[in-house]
Coordinates of C-alpha atoms and ligand atoms in Angstrom, one line a residue:
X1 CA -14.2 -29.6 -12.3
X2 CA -14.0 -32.2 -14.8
X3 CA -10.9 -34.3 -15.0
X4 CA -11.0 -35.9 -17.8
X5 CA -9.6 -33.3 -20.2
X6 CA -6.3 -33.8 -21.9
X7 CA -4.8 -30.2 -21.9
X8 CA -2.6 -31.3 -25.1
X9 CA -5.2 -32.7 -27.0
X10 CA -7.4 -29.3 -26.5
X11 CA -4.4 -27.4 -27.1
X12 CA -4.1 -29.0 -31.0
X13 CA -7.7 -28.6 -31.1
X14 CA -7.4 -25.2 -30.9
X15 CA -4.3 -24.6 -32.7
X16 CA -5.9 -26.3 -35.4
X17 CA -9.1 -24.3 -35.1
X18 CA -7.6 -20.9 -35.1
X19 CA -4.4 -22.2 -37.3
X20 CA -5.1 -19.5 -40.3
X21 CA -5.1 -16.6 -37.8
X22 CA -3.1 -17.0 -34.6
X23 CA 0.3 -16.8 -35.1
X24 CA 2.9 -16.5 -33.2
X25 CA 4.8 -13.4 -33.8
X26 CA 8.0 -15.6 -34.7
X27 CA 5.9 -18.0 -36.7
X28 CA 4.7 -14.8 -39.0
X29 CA 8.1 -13.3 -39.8
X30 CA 9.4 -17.1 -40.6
X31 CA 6.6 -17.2 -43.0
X32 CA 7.5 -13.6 -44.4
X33 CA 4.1 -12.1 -43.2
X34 CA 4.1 -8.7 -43.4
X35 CA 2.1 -8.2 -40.0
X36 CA -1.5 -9.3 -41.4
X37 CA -2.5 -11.4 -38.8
X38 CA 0.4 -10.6 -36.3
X39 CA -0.9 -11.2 -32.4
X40 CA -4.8 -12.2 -34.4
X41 CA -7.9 -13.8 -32.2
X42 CA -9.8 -16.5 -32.8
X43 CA -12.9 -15.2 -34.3
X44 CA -15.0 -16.6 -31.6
X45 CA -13.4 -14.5 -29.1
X46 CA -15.2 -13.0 -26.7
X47 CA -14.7 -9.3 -26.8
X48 CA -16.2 -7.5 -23.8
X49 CA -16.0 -4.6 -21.0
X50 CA -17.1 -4.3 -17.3
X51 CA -19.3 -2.3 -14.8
X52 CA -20.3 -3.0 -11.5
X53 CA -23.9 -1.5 -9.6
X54 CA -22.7 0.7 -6.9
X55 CA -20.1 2.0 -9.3
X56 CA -22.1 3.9 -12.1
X57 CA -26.2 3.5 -11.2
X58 CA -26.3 6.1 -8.9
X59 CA -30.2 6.0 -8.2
X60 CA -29.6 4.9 -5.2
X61 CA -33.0 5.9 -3.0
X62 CA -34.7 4.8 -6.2
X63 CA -37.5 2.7 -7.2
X64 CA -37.6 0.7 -3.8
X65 CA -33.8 0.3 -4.0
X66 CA -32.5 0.7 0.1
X67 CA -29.1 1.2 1.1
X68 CA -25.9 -1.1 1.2
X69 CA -23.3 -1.3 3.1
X70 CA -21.5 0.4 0.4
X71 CA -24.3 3.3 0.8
X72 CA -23.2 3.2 4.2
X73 CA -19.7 3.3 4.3
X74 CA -19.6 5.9 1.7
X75 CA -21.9 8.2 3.9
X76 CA -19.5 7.7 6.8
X77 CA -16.8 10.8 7.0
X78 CA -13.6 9.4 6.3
X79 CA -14.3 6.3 4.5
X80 CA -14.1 7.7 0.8
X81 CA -11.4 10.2 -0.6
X82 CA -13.1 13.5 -0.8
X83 CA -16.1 12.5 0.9
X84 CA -17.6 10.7 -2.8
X85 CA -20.6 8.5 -2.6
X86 CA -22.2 6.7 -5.3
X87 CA -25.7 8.5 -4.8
X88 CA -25.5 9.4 -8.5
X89 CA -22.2 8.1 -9.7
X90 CA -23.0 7.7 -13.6
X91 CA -26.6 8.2 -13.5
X92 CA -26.8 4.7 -15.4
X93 CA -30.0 3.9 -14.1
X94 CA -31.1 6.2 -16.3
X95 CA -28.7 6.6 -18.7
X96 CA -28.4 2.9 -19.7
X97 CA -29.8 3.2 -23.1
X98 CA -27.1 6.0 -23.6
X99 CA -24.3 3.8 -22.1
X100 CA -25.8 0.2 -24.0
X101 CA -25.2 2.7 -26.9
X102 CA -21.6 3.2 -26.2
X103 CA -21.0 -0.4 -26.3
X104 CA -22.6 -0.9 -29.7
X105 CA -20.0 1.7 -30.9
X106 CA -17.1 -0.1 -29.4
X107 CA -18.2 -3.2 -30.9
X108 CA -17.9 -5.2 -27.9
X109 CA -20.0 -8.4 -28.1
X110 CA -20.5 -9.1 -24.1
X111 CA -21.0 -6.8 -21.3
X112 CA -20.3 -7.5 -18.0
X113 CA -22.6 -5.7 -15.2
X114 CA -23.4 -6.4 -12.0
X115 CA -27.0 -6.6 -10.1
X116 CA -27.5 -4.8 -6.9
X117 CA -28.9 -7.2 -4.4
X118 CA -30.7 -3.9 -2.3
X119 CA -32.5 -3.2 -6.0
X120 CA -34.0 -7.1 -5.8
X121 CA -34.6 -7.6 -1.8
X122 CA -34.2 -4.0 -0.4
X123 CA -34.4 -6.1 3.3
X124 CA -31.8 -8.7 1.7
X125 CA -34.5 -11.3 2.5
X126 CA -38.2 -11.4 2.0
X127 CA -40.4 -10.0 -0.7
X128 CA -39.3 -9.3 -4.0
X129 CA -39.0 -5.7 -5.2
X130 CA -40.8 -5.6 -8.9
X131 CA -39.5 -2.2 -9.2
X132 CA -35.8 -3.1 -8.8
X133 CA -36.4 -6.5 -11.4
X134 CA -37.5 -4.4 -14.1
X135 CA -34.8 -2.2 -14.3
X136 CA -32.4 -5.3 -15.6
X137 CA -35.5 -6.5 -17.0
X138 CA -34.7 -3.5 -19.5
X139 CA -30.9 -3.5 -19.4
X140 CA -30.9 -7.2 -20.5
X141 CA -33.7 -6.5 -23.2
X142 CA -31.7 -3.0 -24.6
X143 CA -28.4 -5.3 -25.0
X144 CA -29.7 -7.9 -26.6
X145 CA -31.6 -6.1 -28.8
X146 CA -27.8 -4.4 -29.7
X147 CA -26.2 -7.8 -30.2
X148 CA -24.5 -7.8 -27.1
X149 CA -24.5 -10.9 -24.6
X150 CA -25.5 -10.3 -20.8
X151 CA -23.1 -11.4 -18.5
X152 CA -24.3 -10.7 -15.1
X153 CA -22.4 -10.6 -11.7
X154 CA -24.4 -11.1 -8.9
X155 CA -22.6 -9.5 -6.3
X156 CA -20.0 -6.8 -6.6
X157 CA -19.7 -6.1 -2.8
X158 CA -23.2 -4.4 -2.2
X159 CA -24.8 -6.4 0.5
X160 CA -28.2 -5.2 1.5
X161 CA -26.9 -2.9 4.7
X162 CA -30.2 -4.7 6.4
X163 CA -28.2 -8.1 6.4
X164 CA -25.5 -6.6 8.4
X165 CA -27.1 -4.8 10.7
X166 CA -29.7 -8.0 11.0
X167 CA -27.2 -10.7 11.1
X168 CA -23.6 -9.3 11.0
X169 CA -23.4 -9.5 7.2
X170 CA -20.8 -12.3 6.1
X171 CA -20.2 -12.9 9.6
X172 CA -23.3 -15.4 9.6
X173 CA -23.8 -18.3 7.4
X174 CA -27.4 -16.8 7.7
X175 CA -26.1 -14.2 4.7
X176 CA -24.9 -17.4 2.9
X177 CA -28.4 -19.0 2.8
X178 CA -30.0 -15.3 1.4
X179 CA -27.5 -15.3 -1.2
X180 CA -28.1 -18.2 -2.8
X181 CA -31.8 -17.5 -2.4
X182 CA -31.7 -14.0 -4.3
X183 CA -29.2 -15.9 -6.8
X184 CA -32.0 -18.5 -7.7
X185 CA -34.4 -15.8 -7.7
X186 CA -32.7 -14.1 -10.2
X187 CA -32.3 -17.0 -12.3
X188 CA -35.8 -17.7 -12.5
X189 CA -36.5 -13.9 -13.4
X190 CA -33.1 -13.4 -15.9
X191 CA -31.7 -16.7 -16.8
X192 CA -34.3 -16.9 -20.0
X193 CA -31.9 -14.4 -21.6
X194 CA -28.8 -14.0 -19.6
X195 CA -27.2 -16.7 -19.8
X196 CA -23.9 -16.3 -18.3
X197 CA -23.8 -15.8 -14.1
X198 CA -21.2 -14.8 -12.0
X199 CA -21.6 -15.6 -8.1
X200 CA -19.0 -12.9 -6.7
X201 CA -16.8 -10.6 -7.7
X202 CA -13.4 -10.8 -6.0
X203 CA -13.9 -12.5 -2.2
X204 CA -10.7 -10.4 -0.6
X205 CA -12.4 -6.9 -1.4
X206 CA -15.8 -7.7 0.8
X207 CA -14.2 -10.3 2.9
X208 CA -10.3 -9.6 4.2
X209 CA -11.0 -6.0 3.2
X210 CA -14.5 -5.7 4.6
X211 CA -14.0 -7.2 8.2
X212 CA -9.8 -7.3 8.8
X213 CA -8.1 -3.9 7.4
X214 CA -11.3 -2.0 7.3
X215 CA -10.8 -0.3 4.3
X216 CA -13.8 -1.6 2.3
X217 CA -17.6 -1.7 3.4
X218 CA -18.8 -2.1 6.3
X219 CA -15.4 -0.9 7.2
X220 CA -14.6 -3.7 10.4
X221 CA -11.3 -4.5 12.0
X222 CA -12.0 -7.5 13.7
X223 CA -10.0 -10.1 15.0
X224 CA -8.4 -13.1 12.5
X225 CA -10.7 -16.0 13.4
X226 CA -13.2 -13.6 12.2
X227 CA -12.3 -13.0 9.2
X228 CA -11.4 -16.6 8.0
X229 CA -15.1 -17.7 8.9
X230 CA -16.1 -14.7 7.2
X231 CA -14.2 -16.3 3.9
X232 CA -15.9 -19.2 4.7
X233 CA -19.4 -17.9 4.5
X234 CA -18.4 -16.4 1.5
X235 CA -17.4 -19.5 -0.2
X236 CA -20.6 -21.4 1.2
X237 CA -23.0 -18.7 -0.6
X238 CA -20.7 -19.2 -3.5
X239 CA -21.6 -23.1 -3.6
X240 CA -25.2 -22.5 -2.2
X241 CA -25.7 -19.7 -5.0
X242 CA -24.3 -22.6 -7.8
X243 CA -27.0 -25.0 -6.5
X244 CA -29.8 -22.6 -6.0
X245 CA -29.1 -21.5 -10.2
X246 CA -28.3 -24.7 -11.4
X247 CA -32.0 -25.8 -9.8
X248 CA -33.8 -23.1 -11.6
X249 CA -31.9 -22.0 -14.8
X250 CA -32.3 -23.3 -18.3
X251 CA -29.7 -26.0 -19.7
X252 CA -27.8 -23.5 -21.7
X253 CA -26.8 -21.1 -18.5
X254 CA -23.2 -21.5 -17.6
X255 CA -22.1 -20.4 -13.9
X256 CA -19.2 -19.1 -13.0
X257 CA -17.1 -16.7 -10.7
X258 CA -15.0 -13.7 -11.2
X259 CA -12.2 -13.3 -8.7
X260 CA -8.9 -11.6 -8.6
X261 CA -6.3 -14.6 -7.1
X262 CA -2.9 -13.7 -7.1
X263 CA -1.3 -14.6 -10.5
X264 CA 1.8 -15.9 -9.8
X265 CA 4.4 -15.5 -12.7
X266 CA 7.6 -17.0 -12.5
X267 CA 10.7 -14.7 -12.4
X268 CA 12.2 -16.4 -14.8
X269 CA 10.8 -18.8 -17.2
X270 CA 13.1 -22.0 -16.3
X271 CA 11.4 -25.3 -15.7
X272 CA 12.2 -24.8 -11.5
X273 CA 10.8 -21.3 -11.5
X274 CA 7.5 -22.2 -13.2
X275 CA 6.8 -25.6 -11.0
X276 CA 7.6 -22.9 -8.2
X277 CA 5.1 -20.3 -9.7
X278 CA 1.9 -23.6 -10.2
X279 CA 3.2 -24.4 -6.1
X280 CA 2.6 -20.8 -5.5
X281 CA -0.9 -20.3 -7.2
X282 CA -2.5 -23.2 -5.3
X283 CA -1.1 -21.8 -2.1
X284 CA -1.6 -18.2 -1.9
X285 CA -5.0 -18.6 -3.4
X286 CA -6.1 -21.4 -0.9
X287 CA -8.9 -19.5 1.0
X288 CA -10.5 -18.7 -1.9
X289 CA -9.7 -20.2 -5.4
X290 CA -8.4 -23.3 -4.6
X291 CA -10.7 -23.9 -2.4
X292 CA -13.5 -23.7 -4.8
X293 CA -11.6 -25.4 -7.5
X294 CA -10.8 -28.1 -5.2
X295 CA -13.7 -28.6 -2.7
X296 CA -11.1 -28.3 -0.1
X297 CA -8.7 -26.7 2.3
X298 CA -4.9 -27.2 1.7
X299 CA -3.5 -28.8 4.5
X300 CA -0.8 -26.0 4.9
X301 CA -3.5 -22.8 4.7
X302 CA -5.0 -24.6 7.8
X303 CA -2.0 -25.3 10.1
X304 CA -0.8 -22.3 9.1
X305 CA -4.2 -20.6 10.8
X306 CA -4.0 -23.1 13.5
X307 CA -6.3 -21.8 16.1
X308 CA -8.0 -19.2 13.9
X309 CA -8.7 -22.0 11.1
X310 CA -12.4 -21.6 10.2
X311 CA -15.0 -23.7 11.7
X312 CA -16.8 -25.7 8.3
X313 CA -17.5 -29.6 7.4
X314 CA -16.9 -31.8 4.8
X315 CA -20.8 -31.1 3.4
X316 CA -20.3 -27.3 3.4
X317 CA -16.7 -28.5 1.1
X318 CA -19.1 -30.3 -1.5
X319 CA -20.9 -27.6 -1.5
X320 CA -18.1 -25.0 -1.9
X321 CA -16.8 -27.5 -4.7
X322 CA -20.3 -27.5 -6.9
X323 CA -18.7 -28.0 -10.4
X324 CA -18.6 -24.3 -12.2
X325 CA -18.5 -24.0 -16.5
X326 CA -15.9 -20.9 -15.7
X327 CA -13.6 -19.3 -14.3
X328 CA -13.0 -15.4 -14.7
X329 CA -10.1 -13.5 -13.2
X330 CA -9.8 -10.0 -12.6
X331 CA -6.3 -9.4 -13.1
X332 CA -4.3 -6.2 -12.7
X333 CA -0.7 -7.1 -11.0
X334 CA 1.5 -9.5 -10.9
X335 CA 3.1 -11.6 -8.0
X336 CA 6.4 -12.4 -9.0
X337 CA 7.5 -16.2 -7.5
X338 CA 10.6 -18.0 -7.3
X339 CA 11.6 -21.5 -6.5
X340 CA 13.0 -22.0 -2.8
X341 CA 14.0 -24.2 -0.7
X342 CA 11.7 -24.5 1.5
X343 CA 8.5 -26.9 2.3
X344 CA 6.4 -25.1 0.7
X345 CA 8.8 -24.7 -2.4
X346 CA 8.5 -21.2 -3.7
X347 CA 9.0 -18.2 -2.0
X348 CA 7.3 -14.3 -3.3
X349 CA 10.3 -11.9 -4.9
X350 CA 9.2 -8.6 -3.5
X351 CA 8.9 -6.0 -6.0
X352 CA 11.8 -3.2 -5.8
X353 CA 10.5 0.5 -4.5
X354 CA 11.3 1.7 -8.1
X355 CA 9.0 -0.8 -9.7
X356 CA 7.0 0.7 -12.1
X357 CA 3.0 1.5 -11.0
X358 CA 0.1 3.6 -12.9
X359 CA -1.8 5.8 -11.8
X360 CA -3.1 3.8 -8.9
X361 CA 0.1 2.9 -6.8
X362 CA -1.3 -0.9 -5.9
X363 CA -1.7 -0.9 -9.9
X364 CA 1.9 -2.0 -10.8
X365 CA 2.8 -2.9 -14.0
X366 CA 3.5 -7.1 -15.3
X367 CA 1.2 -8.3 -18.3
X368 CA 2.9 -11.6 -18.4
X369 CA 0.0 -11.9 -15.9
X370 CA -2.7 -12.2 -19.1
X371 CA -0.5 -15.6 -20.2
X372 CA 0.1 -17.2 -16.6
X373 CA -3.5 -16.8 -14.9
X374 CA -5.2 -19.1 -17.9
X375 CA -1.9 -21.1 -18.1
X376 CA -2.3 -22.1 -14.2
X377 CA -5.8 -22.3 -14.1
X378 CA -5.9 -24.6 -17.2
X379 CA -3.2 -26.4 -15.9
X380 CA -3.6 -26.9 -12.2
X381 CA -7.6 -27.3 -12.4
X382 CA -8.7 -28.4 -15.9
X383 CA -11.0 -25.5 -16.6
X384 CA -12.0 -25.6 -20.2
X385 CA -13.1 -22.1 -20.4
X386 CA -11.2 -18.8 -18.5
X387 CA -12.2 -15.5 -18.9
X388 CA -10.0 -12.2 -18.4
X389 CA -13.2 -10.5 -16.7
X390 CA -11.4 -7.3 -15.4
X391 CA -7.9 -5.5 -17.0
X392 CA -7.7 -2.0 -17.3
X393 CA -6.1 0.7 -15.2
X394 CA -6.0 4.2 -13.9
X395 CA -5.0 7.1 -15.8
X396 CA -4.2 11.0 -15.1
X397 CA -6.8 11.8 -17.8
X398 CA -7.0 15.5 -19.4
X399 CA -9.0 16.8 -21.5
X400 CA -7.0 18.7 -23.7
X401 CA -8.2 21.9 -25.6
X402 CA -8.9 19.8 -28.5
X403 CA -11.5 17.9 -26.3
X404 CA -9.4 14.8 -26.3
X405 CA -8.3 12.6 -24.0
X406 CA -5.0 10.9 -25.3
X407 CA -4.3 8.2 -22.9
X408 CA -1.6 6.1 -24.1
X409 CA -0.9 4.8 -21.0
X410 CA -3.9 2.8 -20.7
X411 CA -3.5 1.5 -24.3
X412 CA -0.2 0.5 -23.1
X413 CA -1.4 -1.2 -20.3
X414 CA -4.0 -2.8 -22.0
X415 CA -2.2 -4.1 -25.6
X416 CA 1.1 -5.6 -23.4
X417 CA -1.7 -8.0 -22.2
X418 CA -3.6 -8.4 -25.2
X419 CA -0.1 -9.6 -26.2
X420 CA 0.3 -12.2 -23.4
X421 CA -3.3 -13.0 -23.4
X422 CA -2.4 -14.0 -27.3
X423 CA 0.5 -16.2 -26.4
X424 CA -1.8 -18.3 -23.8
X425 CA -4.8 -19.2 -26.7
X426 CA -1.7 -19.6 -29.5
X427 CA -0.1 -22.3 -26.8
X428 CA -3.9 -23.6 -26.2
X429 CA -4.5 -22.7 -22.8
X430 CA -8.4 -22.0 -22.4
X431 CA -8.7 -18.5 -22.6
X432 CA -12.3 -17.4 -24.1
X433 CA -12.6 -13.7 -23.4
X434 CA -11.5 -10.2 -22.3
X435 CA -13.6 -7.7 -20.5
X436 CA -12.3 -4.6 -20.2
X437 CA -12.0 -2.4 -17.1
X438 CA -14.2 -0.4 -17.4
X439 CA -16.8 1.2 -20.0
X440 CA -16.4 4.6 -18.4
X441 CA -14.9 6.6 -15.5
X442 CA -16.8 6.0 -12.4
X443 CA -17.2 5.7 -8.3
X444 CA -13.6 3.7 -8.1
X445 CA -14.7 2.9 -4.5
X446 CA -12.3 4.5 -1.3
X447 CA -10.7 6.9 -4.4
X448 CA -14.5 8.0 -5.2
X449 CA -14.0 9.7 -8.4
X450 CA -10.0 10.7 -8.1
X451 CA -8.9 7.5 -10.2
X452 CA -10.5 7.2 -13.2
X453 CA -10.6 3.6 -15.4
X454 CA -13.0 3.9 -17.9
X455 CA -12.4 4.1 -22.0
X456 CA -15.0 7.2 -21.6
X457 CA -14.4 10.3 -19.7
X458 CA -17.4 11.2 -17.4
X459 CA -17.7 14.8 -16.9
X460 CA -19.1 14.0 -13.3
X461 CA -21.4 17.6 -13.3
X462 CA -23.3 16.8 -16.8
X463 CA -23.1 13.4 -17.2
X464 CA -21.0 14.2 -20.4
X465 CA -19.3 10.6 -21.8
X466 CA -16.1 11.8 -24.0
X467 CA -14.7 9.0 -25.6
X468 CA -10.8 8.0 -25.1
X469 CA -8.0 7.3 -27.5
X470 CA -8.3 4.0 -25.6
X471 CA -12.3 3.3 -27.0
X472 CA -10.6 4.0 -30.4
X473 CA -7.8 1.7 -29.8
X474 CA -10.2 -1.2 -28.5
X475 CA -12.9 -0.3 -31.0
X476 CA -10.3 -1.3 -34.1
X477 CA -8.5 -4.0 -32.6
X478 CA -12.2 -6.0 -31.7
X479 CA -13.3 -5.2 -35.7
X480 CA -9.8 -6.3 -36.7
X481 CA -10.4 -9.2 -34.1
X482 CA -6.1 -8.5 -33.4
X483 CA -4.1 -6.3 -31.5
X484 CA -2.8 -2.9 -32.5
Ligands
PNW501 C1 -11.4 -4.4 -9.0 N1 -5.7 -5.0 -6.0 O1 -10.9 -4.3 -7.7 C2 -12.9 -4.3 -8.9 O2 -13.6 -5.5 -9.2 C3 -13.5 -3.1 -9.5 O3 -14.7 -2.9 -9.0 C4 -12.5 -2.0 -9.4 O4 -13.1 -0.8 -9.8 C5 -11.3 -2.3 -10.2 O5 -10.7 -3.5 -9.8 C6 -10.2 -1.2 -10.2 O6 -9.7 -1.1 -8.9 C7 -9.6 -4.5 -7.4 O7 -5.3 -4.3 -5.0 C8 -9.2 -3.8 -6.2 O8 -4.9 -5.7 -6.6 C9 -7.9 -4.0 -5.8 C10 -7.0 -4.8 -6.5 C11 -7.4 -5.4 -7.6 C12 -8.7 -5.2 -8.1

């Protein structure tokens, strides 16, 4: 990351650049506004929403495509809540002129998707799949052609299944080294249009998830040392996959990754709990975040692992710390921090059993999240441009006999972190854009289809999309460029 960037000379820049807009809401009842331009976004902002492969192609014996290990674990009784796969999921694959459609009507100018690495090298290695290329050949073409900007995540969790069953997936560096092959292939093949690239999406969920609780693909409980060299892997095919696209892609192609790190928010905004709340994000995200950000492994995450430390070198840190343009985080709840005596100088304030939750119970409630995660990362690392890439939550959704959906929980959810997001760019913190989770309802992983997310109802038999109260919320407050 470049170091060279004074955070409060790019804050006035900002200020000054979106100074006939962005008030704060104080600022606009001292002036006597009436609410015209209350909580407004720059008009560069980057308005957007989010899909991932596995969770809405469906197609999934298509075209060459063979399975993942998400195809797998699905498939495996048990794994998924009322035995969902993601066979057919949204039927995007051939419903994505339809669904490119439904962005155009929201308004939003960037769409985040992911590519599944089993449509590209069905074997994870070898010989391209033409087939497989041409389907985002035609998703890239259709958006542009709408006016909306590609953003493309590389992996979303779907490794080729033959990787695992070849090499023991992430458990061998071997799965590092074809990652960052299939990410410069895709560069080559993509990178003319899309220019925006996203290594991984969220390390924990395939990593801690995939080979320590189990709970995620391929569904492992394996022992501690594992799993930390498993992280490791991950990391290297994050810095291998920088290299291999930086080698092949066009000058105007800007790499990044989307994760979801804690977000540590300070319990209460005095100077000791907010020193306590940077400590905090450094540390709990050192395995994965900071490591990147910093080419390094804190001291503390290592002799806390002691024995179980992974096994890496200081080349394979370079390479983990290749310079990024971005950072994305997927945020959905808070980790509330305090400051403590202790060496490390913070300690976690566990949420109360009555704290408030949606419809998910992991998904609990604390938007101040949208403020803090740009705040620290612009802070702590310097990045000059942080993207929301994933907010949104679960809702009980109903169709009622009107044929609406009236989810006003969501727009709750979503508008308290529009609200925060708007304090972070009106202080000049680097935040560039929001992409909302997600389009429509769809295969929400180990709930299947129970816990829907989207802005669209899916009607899982026809395919039907019924738009939300949410799409109408987000759809005015993009074309008012403010929240409502
Ligand atoms: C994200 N948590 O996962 C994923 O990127 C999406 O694919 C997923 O559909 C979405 O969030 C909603 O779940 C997360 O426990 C999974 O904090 C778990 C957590 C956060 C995000």
């Amino acid at each position: 990351m470049p170091n060279d960037f004074s955070r409060r000379d790019f804050g006035k820049a900002t200020l000054a650049a979106v100074s006939s807009t962005a008030l704060l809401p104080s600022e606009a009842a001292a002036q006597g506004s009436s609410g015209e331009g209350y909580y407004a976004y720059p008009k560069n902002f980057v308005w957007g929403a989010a899909t991932a492969a596995y969770q809405i192609e469906g197609a999934a014996a298509e075209d060459g495509r063979k399975p993942s290990t998400w195809d797998t674990f699905s498939h495996t009784p048990g794994k998924v809540a009322n035995g969902d796969t993601g066979d057919v999921a949204d039927d995007h694959y051939h419903r994505y002129k339809e669904d490119v459609g439904i962005l155009k009507s929201l308004g939003v100018k960037a769409y985040r998707f992911s590519i599944s690495w089993s449509r590209i090298f069905p074997d994870g290695t070898g010989k391209a799949n033409e087939k497989g290329v041409a389907f985002y050949d035609r998703l890239t073409d259709e958006l542009l052609a709408n006016g909306i900007q590609p953003y493309a995540t590389l992996f979303h969790w779907d490794l080729p299944q033959a990787l695992e069953t070849r090499v023991g997936g992430w458990r061998s560096s071997e799965t590092s080294r074809a990652f960052a092959d299939y990410a410069g292939y895709i560069t080559k093949r993509l990178a003319d249009r899309v220019k925006n690239i996203f290594t991984f999406n969220e390390f924990s969920c395939f990593t801690d998830e995939g080979y320590g609780s189990g709970t995620k693909a391929p569904g492992l409980k394996l022992a501690v040392a594992t799993v930390n060299q498993v992280r490791h892997h991950a990391l290297l095919g994050h810095g291998l996959a920088v290299q291999a696209i930086r080698a092949s892609a066009p000058s105007d192609v800007r790499i990044g990754l989307a994760e979801n790190s804690r977000i540590c928010v300070p319990v209460i905004e005095t100077p000791e709990h907010v020193a306590a709340a940077g400590k905090a994000m450094r540390a709990l995200n050192a395995h994965f975040l900071t490591a990147i950000m910093e080419g390094k492994y804190l001291d503390s995450y290592l002799s806390r692992a002691g024995k179980n430390a992974p096994k890496f070198n200081e080349d394979e840190m370079k390479v983990i710390g290749s310079p990024l343009d971005f950072v994305g985080l997927n945020m959905y709840t808070p980790t509330y921090v305090r400051a403590d005596d202790s060496n490390a100088g913070f300690a976690v304030a566990q949420n109360p059993s009555s704290y408030p939750h949606m419809a998910s119970s992991w998904l609990t409630i604390g938007p101040e999240i949208a403020y803090w995660g740009p705040r620290h990362v612009g802070d702590i690392w310097k990045v000059r441009d942080v993207y929301i890439t994933e907010n949104g939550t679960s809702s009980d959704d109903r169709l009622t006999a009107d044929g609406h959906i009236y989810d006003t929980d969501r727009i709750m959810y979503v508008r308290n972190h529009l609200i925060h997001a708007h304090r972070a760019i009106a202080e000049g913190w680097p935040l560039r854009g929001y992409f909302w989770w997600s389009v429509m309802d769809n295969f929400e992983w180990t709930d299947g289809y129970s816990k829907r997310f989207g802005m669209y109802y899916v009607d899982f038999k026809t395919q039907k999309r019924t738009p939300k109260l949410s799409a109408s919320f987000y759809r005015e407050t993009i074309a008012r460029s403010r929240v409502l």
